[in-house]
XYZ file of C-alpha atoms in Angstrom:
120
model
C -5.049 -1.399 40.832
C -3.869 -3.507 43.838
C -2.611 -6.386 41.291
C -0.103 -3.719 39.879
C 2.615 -1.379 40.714
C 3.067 1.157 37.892
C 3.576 4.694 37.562
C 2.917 6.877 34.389
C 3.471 10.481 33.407
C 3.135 12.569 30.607
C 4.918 16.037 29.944
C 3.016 19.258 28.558
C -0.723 17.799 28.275
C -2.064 20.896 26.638
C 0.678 19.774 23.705
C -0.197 16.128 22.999
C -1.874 16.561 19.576
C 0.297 18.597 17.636
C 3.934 17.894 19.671
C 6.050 15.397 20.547
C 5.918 15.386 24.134
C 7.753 13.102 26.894
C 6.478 10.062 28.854
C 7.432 7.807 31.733
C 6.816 4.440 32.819
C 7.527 2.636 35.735
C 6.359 -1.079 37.437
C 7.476 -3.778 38.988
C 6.547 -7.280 36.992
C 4.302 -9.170 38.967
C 4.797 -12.371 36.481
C 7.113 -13.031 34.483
C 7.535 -11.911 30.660
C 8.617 -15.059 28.718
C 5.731 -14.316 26.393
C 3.450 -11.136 25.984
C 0.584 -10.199 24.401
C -0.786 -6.767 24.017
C -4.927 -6.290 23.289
C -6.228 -2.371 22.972
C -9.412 -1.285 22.063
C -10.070 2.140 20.938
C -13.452 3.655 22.259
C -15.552 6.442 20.844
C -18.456 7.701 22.950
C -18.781 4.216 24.663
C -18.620 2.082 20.835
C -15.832 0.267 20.289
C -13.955 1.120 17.149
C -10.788 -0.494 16.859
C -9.251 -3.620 18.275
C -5.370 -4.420 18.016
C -3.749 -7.493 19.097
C -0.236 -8.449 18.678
C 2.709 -10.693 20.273
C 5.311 -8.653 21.728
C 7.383 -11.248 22.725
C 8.158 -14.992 22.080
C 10.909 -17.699 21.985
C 12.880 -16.220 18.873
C 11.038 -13.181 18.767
C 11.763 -9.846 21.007
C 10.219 -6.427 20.024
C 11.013 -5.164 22.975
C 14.039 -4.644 25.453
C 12.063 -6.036 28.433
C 11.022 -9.768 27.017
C 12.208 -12.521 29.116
C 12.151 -10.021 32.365
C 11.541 -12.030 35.891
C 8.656 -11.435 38.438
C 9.924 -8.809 41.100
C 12.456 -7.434 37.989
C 11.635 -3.330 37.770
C 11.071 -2.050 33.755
C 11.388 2.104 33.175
C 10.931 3.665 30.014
C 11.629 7.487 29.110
C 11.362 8.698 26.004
C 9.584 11.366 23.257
C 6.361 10.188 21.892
C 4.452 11.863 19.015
C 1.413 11.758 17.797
C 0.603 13.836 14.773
C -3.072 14.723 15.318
C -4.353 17.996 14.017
C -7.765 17.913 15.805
C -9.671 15.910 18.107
C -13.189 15.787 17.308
C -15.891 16.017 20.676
C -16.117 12.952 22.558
C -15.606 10.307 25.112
C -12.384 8.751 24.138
C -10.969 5.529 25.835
C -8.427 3.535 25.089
C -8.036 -0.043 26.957
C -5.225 -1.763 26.990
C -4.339 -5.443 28.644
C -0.631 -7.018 28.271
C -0.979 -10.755 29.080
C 2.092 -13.673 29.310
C 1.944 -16.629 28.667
C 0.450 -18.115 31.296
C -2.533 -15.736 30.229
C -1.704 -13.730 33.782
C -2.438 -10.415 33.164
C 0.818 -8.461 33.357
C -0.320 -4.610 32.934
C -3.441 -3.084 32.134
C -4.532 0.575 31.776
C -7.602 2.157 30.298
C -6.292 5.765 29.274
C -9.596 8.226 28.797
C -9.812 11.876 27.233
C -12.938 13.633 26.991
C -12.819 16.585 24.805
C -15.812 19.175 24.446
C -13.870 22.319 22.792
C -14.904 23.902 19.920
C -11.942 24.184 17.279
C-alpha cells in the first residue's frame, strides 16, 4: 500500500496452529495516534463471520504502549504469539483488519489470507 510503510514477519509458518511462534512489526505512523480504533472481520470462503471493534486508545485510556505516538514516530513490536488451534478446517480464510484515529484517517490496514486444502 503506497499510504503505508509497514513490514511484517512471521517465524516457522508450518507451526502456527499448534505453537507459539514469533512475529514482527514495523511502520512508520503516517497520522498521529491520539485515538485508535481497531475493526476486523473474520472471513470464511468469502462470508463474513465475525466482526470486532474496539478502542485501543483514548484520553484516559491506553491499551497499548504506542497511544499518543506522532506522525513520522517509528512503532516495532517483537514478540511470541500463540494461537491454540488444533485443526483448520478447508477454506478461504481472510482476516481484514483497519486501525483508524481519531480523525477517522486510516492509520494501518492489512487483510491477512490463508487458504488451506489439506486433508487432516
Amino acid at each position: 500500500d503506497p499510504q503505508q510503510d509497514f513490514a511484517f514477519s512471521i517465524d516457522h509458518c508450518s507451526d502456527i496452529t499448534t505453537h507459539t511462534f514469533n512475529i514482527r512489526a514495523a511502520m512508520v505512523l503516517r497520522h498521529n495516534i491520539k485515538e485508535l480504533y481497531i475493526n476486523v472481520d473474520l472471513i470464511i470462503n468469502g462470508k463474513t463471520i465475525f466482526t470486532y471493534s474496539e478502542t485501543l486508545c483514548e484520553p484516559g485510556l491506553s491499551k497499548l504502549i504506542f497511544c499518543g505516538k506522532k506522525k513520522g514516530e517509528h512503532l516495532y513490536y517483537e514478540g511470541p504469539v500463540t494461537l491454540g488451534i488444533k485443526e483448520i478446517l478447508q477454506g478461504d480464510y481472510t482476516i481484514s483488519a483497519k486501525l483508524t484515529n481519531e480523525d477517522r484517517a486510516i492509520v494501518a490496514c492489512a487483510d491477512f489470507t490463508v487458504k488451506n486444502y489439506l486433508d487432516y
